[in-house]
CSV table of C-alpha atoms in Angstrom, one decimal:
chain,number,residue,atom,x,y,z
A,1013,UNK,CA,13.5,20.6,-19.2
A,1014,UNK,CA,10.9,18.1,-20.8
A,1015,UNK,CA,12.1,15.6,-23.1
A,1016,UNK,CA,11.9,16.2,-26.5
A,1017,UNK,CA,8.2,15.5,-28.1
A,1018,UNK,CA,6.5,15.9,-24.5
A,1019,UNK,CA,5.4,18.9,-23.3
A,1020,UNK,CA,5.8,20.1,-19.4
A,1021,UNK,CA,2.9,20.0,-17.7
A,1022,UNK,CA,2.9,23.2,-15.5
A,1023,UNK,CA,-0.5,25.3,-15.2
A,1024,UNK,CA,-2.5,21.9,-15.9
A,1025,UNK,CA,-1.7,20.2,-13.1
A,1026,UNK,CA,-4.6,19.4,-10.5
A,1027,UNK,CA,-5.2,22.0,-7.6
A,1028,UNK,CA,-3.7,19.9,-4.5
A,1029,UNK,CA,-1.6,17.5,-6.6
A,1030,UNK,CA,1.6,19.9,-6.2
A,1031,UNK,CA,0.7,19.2,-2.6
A,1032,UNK,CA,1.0,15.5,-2.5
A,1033,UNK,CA,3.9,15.1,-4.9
A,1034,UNK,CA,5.9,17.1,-2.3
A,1035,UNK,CA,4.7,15.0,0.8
A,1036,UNK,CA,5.7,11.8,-1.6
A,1037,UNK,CA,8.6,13.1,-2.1
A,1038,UNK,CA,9.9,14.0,1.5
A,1039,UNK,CA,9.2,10.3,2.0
A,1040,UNK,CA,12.4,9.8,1.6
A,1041,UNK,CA,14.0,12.0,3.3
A,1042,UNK,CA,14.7,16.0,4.3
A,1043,UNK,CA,15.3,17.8,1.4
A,1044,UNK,CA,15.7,21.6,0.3
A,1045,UNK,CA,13.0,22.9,-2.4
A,1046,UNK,CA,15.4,22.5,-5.5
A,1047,UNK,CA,15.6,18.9,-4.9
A,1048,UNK,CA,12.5,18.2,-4.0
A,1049,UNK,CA,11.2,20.0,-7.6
A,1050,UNK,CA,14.2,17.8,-9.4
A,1051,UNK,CA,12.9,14.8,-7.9
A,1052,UNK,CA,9.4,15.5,-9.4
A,1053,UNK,CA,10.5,16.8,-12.7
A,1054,UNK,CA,12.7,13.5,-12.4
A,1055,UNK,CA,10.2,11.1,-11.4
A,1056,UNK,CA,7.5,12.2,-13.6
A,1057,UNK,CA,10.3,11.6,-16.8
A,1058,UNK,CA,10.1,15.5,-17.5
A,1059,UNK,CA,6.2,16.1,-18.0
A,1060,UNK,CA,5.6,17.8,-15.0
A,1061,UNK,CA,7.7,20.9,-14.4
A,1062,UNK,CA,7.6,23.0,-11.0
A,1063,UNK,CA,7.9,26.6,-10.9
A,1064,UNK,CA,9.7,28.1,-7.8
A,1065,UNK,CA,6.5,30.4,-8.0
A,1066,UNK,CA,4.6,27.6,-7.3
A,1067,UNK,CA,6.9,25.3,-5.2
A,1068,UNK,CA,7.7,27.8,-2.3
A,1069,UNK,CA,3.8,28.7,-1.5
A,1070,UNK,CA,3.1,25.1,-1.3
A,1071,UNK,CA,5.7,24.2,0.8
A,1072,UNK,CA,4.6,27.1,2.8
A,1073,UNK,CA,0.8,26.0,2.9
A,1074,UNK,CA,2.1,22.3,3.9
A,1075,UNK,CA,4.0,23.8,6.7
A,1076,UNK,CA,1.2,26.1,7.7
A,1077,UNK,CA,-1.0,22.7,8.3
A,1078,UNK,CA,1.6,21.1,10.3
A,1079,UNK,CA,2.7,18.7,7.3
A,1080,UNK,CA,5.7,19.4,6.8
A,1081,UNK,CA,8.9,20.9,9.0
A,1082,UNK,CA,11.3,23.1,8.1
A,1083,UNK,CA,15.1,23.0,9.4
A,1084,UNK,CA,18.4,25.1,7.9
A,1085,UNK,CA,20.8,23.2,6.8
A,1086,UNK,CA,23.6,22.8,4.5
A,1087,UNK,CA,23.6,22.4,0.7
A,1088,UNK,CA,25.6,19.6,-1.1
A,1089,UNK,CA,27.4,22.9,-2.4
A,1090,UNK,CA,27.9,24.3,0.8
A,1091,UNK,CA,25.1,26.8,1.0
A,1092,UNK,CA,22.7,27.2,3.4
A,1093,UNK,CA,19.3,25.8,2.8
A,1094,UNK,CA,16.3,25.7,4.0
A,1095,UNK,CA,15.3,22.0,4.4
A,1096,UNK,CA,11.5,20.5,4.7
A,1097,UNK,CA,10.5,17.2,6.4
A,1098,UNK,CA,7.8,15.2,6.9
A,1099,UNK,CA,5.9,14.9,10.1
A,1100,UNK,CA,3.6,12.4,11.5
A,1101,UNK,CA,0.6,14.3,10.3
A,1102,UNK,CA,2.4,14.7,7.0
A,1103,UNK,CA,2.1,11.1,6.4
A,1104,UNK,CA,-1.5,10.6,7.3
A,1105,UNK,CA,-2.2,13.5,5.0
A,1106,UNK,CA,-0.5,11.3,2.2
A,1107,UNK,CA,-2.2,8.6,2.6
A,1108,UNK,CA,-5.8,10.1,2.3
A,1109,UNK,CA,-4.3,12.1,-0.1
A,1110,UNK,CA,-3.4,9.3,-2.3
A,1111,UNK,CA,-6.7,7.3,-1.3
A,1112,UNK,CA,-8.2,10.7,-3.2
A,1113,UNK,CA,-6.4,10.4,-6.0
A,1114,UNK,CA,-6.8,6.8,-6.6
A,1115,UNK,CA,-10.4,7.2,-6.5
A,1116,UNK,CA,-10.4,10.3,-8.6
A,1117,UNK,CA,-8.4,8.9,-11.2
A,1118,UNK,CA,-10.4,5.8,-11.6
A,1119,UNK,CA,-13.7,7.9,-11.9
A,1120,UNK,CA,-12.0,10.2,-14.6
A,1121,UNK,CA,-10.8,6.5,-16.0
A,1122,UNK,CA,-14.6,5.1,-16.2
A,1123,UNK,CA,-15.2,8.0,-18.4
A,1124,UNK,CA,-12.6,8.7,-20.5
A,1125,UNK,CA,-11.5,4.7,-21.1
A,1126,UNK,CA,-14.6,2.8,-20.5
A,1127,UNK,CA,-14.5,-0.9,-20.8
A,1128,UNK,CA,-15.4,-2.6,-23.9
A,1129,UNK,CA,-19.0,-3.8,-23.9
């Protein structure tokens, strides 16, 4: 739910970003899908909001490309779930993933807050 006076960012959200925040967030650790969309809502303070109908293709795509890895496990409620970690390729990805999105956002930066001449 997005804090009040900010609006969720759902359909705006960069092509490829979903992808990334999901390999960021299995950094830390195996996770099943609903925490790995908390910690995103979460970490982005509310403004980005991720759909199951967008979530579950991702984490299919990543896993497709060798990414991520998928295990069943058991919820913190005692339910199985369907856990996703990280592999070695997964991290490499991240990191030219984020070496992307550094350099897009400072091109998008150069334009839309240029330096004061």
């Amino acid at each position: 739910m997005p804090r009040r006076g900010t609006s969720a960012l759902q359909a705006d959200i960069l092509q490829g970003t979903l992808d990334v925040l999901i390999l960021k967030t299995l950094v830390l650790g195996p996770a099943h899908g609903h925490t790995i969309a908390y910690a995103i809502e979460r970490g982005s303070d509310d403004v980005l909001q991720v759909e199951h109908g967008s979530l579950y293709p991702a984490l299919h795509r990543l896993e497709d490309r060798a990414w991520i890895a998928s295990f069943w496990g058991t919820s913190d409620n005692n339910r199985r779930a369907r856990y996703y970690r990280l592999t070695p390729a997964g991290r490499r990805a991240l990191e030219t993933q984020t070496g992307r999105w550094e350099a897009l956002t400072r091109a998008v930066n150069r334009i839309l807050l240029p330096e004061p001449e």
